[in-house]
Structure formats: structure tokens, C-alpha cells
CSV table of C-alpha atoms in Angstrom, one decimal:
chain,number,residue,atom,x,y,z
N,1,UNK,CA,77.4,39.0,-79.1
N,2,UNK,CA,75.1,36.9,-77.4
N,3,UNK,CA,76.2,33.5,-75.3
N,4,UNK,CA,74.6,30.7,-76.0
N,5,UNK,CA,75.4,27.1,-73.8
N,6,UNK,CA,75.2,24.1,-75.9
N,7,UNK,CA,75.4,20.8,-73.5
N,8,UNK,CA,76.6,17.7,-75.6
N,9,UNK,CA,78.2,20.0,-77.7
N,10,UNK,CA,81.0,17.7,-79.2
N,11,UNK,CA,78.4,15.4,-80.4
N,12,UNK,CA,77.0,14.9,-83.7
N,13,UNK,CA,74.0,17.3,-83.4
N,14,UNK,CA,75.7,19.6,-81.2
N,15,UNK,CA,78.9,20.3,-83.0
N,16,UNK,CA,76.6,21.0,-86.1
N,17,UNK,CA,74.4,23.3,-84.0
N,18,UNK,CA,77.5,25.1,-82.6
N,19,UNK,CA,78.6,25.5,-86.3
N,20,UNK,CA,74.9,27.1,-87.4
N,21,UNK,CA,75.0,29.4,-84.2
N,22,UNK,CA,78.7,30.5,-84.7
N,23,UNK,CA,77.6,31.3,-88.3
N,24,UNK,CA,74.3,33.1,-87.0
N,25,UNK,CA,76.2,35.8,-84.9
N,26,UNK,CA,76.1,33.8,-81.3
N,27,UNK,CA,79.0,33.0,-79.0
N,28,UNK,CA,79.1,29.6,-78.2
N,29,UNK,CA,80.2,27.9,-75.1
N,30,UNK,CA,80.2,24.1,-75.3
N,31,UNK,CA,79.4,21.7,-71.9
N,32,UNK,CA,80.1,17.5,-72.4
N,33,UNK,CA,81.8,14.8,-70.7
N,34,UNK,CA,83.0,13.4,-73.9
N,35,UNK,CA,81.6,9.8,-73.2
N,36,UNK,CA,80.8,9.4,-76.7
N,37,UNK,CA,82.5,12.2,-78.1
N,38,UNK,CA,85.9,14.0,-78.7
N,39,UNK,CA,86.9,17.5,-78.5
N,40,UNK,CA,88.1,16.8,-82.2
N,41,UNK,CA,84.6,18.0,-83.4
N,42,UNK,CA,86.1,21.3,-81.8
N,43,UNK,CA,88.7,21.9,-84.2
N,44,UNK,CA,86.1,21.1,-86.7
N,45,UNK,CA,83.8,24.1,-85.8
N,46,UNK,CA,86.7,26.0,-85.8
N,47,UNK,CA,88.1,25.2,-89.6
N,48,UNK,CA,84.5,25.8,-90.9
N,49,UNK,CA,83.8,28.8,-88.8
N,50,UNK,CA,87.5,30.3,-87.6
N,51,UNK,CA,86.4,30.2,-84.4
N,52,UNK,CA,86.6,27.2,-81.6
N,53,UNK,CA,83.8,27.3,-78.9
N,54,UNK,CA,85.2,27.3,-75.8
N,55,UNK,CA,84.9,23.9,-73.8
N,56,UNK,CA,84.0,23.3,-70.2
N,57,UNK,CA,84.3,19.4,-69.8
N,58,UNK,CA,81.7,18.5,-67.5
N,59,UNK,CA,79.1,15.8,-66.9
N,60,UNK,CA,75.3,17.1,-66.4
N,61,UNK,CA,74.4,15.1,-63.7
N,62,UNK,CA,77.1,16.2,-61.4
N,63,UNK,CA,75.3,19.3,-60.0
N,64,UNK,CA,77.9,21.1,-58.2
N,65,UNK,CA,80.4,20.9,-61.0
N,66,UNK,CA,77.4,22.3,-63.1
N,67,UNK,CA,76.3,24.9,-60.7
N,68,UNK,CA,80.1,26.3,-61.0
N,69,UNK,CA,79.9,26.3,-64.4
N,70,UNK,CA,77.0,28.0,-64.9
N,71,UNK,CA,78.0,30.6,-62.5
N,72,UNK,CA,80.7,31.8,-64.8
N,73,UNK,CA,78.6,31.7,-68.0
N,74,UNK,CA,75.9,33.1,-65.9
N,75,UNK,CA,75.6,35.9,-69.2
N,76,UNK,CA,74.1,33.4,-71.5
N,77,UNK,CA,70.2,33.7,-72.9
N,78,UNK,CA,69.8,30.4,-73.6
N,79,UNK,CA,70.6,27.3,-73.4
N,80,UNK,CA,70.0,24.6,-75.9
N,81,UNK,CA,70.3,20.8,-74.5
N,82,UNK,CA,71.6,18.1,-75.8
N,83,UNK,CA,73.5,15.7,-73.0
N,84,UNK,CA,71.4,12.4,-73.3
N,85,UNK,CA,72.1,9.0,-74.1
N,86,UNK,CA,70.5,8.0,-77.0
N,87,UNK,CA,70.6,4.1,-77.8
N,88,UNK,CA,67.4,2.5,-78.2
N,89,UNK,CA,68.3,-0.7,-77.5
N,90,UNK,CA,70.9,-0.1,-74.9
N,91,UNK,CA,68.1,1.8,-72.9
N,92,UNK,CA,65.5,-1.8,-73.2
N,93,UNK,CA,68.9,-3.3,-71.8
N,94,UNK,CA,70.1,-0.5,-69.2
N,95,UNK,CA,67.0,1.3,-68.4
N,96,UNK,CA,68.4,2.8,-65.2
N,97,UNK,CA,71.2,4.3,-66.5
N,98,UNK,CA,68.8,6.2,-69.1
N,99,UNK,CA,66.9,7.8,-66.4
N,100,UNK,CA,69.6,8.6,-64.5
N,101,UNK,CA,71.8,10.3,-67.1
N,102,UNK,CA,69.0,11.6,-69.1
N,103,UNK,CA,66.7,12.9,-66.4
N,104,UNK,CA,69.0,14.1,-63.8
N,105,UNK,CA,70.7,15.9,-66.5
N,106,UNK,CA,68.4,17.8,-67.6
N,107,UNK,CA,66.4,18.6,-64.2
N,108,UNK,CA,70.2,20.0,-62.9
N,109,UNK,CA,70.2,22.0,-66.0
N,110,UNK,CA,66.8,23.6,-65.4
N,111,UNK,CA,67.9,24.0,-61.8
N,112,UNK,CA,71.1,25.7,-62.7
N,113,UNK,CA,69.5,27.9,-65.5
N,114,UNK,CA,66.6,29.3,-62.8
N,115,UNK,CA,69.2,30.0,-60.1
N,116,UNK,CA,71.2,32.0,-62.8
N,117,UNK,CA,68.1,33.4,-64.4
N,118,UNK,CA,68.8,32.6,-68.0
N,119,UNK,CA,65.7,32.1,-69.8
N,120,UNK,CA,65.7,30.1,-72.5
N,121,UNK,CA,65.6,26.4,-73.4
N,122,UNK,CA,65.8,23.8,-76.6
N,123,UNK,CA,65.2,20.9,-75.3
N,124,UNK,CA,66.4,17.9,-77.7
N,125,UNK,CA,63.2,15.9,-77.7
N,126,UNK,CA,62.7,12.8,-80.2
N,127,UNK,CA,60.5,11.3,-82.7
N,128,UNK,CA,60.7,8.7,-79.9
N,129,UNK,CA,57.7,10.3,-78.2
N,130,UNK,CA,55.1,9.2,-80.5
N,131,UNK,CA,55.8,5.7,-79.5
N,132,UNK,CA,53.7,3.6,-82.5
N,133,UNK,CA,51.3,5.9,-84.1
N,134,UNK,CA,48.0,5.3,-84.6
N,135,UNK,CA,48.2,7.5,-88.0
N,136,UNK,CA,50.9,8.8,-90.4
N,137,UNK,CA,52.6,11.2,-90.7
N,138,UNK,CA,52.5,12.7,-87.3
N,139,UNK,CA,52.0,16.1,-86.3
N,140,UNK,CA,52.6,18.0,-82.9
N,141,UNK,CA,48.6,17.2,-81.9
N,142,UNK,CA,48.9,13.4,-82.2
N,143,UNK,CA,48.3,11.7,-79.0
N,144,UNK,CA,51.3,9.9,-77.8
N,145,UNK,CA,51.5,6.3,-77.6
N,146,UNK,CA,53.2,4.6,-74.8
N,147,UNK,CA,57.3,4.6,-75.7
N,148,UNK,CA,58.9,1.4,-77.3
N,149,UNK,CA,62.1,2.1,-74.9
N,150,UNK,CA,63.4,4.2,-72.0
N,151,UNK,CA,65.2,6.1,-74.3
N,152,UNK,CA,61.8,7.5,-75.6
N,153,UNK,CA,60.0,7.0,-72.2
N,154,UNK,CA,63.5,10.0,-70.6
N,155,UNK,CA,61.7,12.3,-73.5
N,156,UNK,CA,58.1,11.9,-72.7
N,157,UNK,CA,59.1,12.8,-68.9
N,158,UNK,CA,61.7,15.2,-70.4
N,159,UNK,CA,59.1,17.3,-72.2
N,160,UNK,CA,57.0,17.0,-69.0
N,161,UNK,CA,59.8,18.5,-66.8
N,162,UNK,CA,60.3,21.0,-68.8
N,163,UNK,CA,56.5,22.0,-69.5
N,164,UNK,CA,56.1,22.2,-65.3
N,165,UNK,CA,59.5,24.0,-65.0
N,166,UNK,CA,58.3,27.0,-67.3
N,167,UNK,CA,54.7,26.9,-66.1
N,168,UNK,CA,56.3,27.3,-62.0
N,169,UNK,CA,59.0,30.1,-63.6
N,170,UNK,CA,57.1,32.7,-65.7
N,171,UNK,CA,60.6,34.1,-66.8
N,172,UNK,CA,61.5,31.1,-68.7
N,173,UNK,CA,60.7,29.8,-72.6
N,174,UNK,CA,61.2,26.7,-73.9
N,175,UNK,CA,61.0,24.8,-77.6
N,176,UNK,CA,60.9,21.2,-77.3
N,177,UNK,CA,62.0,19.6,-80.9
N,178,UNK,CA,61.1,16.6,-81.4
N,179,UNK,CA,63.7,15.3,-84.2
N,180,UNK,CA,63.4,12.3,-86.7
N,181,UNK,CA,66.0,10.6,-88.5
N,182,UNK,CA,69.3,12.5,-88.7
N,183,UNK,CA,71.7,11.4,-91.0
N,184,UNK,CA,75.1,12.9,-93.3
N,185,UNK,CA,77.8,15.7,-92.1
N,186,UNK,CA,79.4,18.9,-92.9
N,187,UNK,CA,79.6,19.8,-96.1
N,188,UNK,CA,83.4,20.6,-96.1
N,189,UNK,CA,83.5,16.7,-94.1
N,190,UNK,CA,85.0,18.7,-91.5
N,191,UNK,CA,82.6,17.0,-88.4
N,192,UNK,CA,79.9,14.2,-88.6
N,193,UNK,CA,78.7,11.3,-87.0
N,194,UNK,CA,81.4,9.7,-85.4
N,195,UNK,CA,80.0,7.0,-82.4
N,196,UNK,CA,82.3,5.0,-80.1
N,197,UNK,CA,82.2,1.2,-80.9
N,198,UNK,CA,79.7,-0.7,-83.4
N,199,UNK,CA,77.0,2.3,-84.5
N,200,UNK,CA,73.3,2.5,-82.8
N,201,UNK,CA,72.1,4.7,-85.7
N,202,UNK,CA,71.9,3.2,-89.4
N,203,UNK,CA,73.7,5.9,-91.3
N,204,UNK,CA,76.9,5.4,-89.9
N,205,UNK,CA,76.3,2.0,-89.5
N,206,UNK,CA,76.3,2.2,-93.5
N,207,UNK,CA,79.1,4.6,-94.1
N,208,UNK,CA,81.8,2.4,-91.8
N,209,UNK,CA,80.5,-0.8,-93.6
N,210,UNK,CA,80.8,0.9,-97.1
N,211,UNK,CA,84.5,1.2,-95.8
N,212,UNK,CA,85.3,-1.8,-95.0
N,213,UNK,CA,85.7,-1.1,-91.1
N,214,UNK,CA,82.4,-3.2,-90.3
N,215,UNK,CA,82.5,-6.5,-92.2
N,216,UNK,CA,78.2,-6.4,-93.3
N,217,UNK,CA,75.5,-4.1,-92.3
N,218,UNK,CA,72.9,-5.6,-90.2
N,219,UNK,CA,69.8,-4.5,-91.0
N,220,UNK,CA,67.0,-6.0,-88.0
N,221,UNK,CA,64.2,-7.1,-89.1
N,222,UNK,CA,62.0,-7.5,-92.7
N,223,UNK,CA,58.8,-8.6,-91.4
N,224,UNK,CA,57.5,-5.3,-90.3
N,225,UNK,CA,53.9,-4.1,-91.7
N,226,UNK,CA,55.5,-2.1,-94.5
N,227,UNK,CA,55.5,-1.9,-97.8
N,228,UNK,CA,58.6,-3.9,-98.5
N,229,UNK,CA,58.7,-4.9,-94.8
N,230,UNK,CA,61.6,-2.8,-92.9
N,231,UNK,CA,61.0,-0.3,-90.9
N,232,UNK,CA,60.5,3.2,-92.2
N,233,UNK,CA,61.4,6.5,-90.9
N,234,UNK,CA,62.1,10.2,-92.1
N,235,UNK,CA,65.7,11.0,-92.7
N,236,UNK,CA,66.3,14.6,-92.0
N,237,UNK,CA,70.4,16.1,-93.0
N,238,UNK,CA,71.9,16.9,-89.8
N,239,UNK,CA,73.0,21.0,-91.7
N,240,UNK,CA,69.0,21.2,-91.4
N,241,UNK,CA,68.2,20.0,-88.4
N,242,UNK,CA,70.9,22.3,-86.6
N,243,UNK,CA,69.1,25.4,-89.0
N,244,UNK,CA,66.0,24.6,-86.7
N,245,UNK,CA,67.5,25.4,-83.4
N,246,UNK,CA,68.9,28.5,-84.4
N,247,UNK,CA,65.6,29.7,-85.9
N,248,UNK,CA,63.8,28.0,-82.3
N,249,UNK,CA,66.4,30.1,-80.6
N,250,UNK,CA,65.7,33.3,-82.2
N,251,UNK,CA,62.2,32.7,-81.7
N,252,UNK,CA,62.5,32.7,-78.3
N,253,UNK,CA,64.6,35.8,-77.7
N,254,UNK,CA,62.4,37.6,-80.2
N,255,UNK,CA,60.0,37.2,-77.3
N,256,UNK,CA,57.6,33.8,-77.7
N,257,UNK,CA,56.9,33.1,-73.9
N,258,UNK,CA,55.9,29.6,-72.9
N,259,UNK,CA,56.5,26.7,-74.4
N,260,UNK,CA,56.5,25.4,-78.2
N,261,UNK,CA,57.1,22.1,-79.8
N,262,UNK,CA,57.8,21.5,-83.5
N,263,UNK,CA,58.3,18.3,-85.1
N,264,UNK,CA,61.3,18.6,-87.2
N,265,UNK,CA,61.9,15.7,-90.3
N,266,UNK,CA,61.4,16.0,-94.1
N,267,UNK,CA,57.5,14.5,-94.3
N,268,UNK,CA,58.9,11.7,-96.4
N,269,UNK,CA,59.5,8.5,-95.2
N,270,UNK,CA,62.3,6.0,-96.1
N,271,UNK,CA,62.6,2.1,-95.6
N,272,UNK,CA,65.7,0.6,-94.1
N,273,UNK,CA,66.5,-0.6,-97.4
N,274,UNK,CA,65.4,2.5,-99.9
N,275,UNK,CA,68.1,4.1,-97.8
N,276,UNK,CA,71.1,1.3,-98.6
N,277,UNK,CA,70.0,1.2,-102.2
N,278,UNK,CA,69.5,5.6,-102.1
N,279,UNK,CA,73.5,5.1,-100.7
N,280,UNK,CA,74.5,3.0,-103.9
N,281,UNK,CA,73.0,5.3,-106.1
N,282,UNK,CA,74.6,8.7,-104.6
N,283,UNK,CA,78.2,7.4,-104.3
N,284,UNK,CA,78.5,4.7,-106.4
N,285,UNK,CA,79.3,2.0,-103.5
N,286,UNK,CA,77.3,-1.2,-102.3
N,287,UNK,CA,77.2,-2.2,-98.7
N,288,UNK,CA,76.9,-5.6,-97.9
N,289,UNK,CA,74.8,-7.0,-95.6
N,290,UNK,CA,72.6,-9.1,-93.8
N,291,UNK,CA,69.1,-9.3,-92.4
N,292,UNK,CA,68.7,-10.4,-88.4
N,293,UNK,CA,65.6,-10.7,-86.1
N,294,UNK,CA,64.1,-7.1,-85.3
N,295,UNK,CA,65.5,-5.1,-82.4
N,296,UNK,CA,63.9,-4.1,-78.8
N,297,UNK,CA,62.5,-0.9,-79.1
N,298,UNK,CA,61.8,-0.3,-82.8
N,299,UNK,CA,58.3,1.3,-84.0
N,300,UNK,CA,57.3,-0.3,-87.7
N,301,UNK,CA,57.2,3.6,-89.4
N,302,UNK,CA,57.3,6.7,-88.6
N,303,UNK,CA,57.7,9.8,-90.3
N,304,UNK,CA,56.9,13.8,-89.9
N,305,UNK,CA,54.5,16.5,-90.4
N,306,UNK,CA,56.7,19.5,-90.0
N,307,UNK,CA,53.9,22.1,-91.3
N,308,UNK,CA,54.1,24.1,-88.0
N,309,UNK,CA,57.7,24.5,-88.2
N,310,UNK,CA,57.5,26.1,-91.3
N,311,UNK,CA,55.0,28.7,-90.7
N,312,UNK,CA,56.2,29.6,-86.8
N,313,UNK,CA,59.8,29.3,-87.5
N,314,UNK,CA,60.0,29.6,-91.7
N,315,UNK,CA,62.1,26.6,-91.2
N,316,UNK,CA,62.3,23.8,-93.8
N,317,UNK,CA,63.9,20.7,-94.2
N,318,UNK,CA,65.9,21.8,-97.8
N,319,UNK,CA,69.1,19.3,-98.4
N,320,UNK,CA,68.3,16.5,-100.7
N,321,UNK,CA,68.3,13.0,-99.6
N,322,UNK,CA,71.1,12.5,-102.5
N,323,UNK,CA,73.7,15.4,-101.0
N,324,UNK,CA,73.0,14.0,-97.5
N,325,UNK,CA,74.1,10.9,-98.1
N,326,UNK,CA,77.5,12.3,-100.2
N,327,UNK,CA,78.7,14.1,-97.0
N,328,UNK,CA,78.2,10.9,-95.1
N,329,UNK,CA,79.9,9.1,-96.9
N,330,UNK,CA,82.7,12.1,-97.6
N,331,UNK,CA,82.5,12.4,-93.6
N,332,UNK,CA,83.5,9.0,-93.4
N,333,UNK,CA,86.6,8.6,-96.0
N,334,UNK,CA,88.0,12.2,-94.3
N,335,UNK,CA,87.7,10.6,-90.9
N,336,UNK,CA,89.0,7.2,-92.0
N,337,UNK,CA,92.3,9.7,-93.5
N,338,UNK,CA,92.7,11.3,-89.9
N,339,UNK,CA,93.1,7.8,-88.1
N,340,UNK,CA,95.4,6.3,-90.4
């Protein structure tokens, strides 16, 4: 069974990834500092799969603490990295703390995984990247446009690090995915998105609103050059997205050398507002809410040309927008049960 070292593992992405690797054959050994986590997405992973991951609690940008921990999963082929913090608009606000966490992370990951020779990478990239597009949808050839935030601006220089750490070390591979929207949970609404304080990301934003747990959705800005004038962006289920690493991974070990970037979303594009009213429709619940001035850091639309993907990886985007929604929203009420 081959070891595989998932850093931000207890997150939303990662726990789903762990789930799709454990299911896939892979043993999986999970890094995070739980600063916007729990280890409850742990037991999670192990009711849907049997097993739980084992769990080395550690922060990225701590390299001695890393360096030991490598050293004693030193047997692992790969390595796929999540640890980042992701709020846009926190990052316009904090920019320092972005680069810090986000690009020291990753650089002592890439240091730790060429000292212990393991040779593989996922690097979790971002839509982010393309900054405003000139043209939509985009694919992996369109130029990028400076980044709206430091968020996006720590995966610009991510993928960069990691394009001149493979080029230096001719033993190392790396797939830089560059994701959209994610959105819904689970199907059993065992794990899903579960953020510390008010939500960053809209879907969850929905769901705890839907609940009564956040008095009205505020949905920034409806003067955007759209068609109905909010934003608009590709919404991809999270069960998909976590398909896509494992299929990156197994690319890599089948032998793929250098380095390979796939966007991964749905090719369809949502506004703010199709997705509240597609939320209504799928569970029979309205969300209040309430339009505000736009946020720092937001691109007009954006949404994804995921050909490549399909024909280097045969890997789809498959769950309809309908079901995704359901397991939010199923996530939600199960994880409303657990606190009360």
C-alpha cells in the first residue's frame, strides 16, 4: 500500500481527498495545524472509509517540526498540498500573513520532500491565477492577468516555486491544479465545509443562513458586467474535485515527469444569485438576504475549460449542480445535529 502525505488534511478539500485516496488503495497520512479545522473531519473519513488517517499535527512553516515529520514518513511517493490560507479578502487586508503562511509552507514542504527524496507533488493552485480574464472560459494557455489579491498573487508565485523546484531536481513531478468554485459535502454528510467564524466562501455562507445560524446572506455586489450583474463563477462538487487528485496522483506515479497543470471546474458558469435561487429549488428552502457594496479582491466571472483534464487524466466534473447542493445542505443539518 502506498503512503501518500496530505498537508491541510482536516480541511474541506483535504478530508475529501483523504476519503477518494483511502478508497483508491493509498495509505494516508494527514499533516495540519488545525487553525481552521478539527480532527472531527477524521472520524468522518473513518465512518465512510473504516479507516482514520493517521494525524501528525503540525504547522508547515515550522521547518524543523516538519523536517521530523517527514523523516518518519520518509516512505511516501507523494505528497499532495493543501496548507494555505485561502480568504480573499482577508489576504487584501493581511497580505503578510498570506505570504508568510502560504509561501513558506510550501517552499519547507518542497525542501523537506527533496531531502527525503519523495517525488511527487499536487500542488493546490486556484482559479485565482487568472486574475480577470481577457476571455471566457479559460483554459491552461490563457495568459495570466495580474491577481485581484494576495491570496491569488501566494499561487502565481506558488506555481512558480514549484515549476523551478522540479526543473533544479530532475527526480521530482508535479501537477499544479488550478481549482474553481467548490461547493457541497459527502454524500453520507459525514464531512463538509465547516469554516471557523462568519464563512469566506458562498456555499456555506448559504447553507448556515438557510439554518438560521447567520441572520441574511450577504451577497457583495450587483453591479458587476454580467448578465444579471453578480459575479459569476463555476461551481465544481467538492466528491469531484477530490476524484482529480487521485487521478493527478496516479498520473504521476504511472511515470509523467515534469510538471502539468489542469484546470479543474464544470465549464459552466453560475451567478451569485442563480446559485441561491438553484439552492431553493434543490431543497425546498429560501435564504434571506441582502445585497452590500462589492468585496476587495473579486474578478466579475470566471469560469473553466477543463478539456485537458479530461483527455490527460479521463477526469470529469460528473455530480449535478442539483445533488451538490443537497449534500450541502444535508452537511449542514447533520453538523447543526452534532453541536446541539
Amino acid at each position: 500500500m502506498q503512503n501518500i502525505i496530505i498537508t491541510g488534511g482536516t480541511g474541506y478539500i483535504g478530508s475529501h481527498t483523504a476519503v477518494a485516496l483511502q478508497e483508491s488503495g493509498f495509505k494516508v497520512v494527514v499533516f495540519d495545524n488545525l487553525s481552521n479545522s478539527t480532527t472531527d473531519s477524521l472520524y468522518g473519513i473513518e465512518r465512510i472509509t473504516g479507516t482514520r488517517p493517521e494525524f501528525v499535527q503540525i504547522d508547515c512553516t515550522d521547518l524543523s517540526a516538519l523536517r521530523d515529520a517527514f523523516s518518519r514518513h520518509s516512505d511516501a511517493v507523494g505528497v499532495i498540498h493543501f496548507a494555505a490560507l485561502k480568504a480573499v479578502g482577508e489576504s487584501v487586508q493581511r497580505p503578510l500573513l498570506y505570504y508568510r503562511n502560504n509561501l513558506v509552507g510550501l517552499m519547507n514542504v518542497l525542501l523537506c520532500m527533496t531531502e527525503f527524496e519523495i517525488p511527487s507533488i499536487v500542488f493546490s493552485s486556484s482559479a485565482t491565477v487568472y486574475g480577470v480574464p481577457e476571455t471566457l472560459p479559460v483554459t491552461e494557455d490563457t495568459p495570466l492577468q495580474p491577481a485581484t489579491s494576495p491570496y491569488g498573487q501566494t499561487k502565481v508565485i506558488g506555481e512558480t516555486i514549484v515549476r523551478d523546484c522540479v526543473a533544479a531536481n530532475p527526480k521530482m513531478r508535479a501537477t499544479l491544479l488550478r481549482y474553481f468554485n467548490p461547493i457541497g459535502a459527502h454524500p453520507s454528510g459525514f464531512i463538509g465545509e465547516n469554516p471557523s467564524g462568519i464563512p469566506n466562501n458562498l456555499m456555506p455562507y448559504i447553507t448556515q443562513t438557510a439554518a438560521g445560524i447567520r441572520p441574511i446572506l450577504r451577497v457583495f455586489g450587483n453591479d458587476y458586467d454580467t448578465p444579471d450583474g453578480f459575479c459569476i463563477r463555476d461551481y465544481i462538487d467538492v466528491n469531484d474535485l477530490a476524484a482529480a487528485h487521485v487521478a493527478a496522483l496516479n498520473n504521476m506515479l504511472s511515470g509523467t515527469d515534469g510538471v502539468s497543470t489542469f484546470n479543474l471546474g464544470t465549464g459552466r458558469g453560475y451567478s451569485v444569485m442563480e446559485l441561491i435561487d438553484a439552492f431553493r429549488d434543490a431543497t425546498g428552502v429560501s435564504v434571506p438576504y441582502e445585497i452590500v457594496a462589492r468585496r476587495d479582491g473579486d474578478v466579475p466571472a470566471i469560469w473553466a475549460d477543463a478539456t485537458s483534464a479530461a483527455k490527460v487524466l479521463n477526469w470529469r466534473a460528473k455530480v449535478p449542480l442539483s445533488n451538490t447542493l443537497q449534500s450541502a445542505w444535508r452537511w449542514q443539518i447533520n453538523s447543526g445535529e452534532k453541536k446541539s
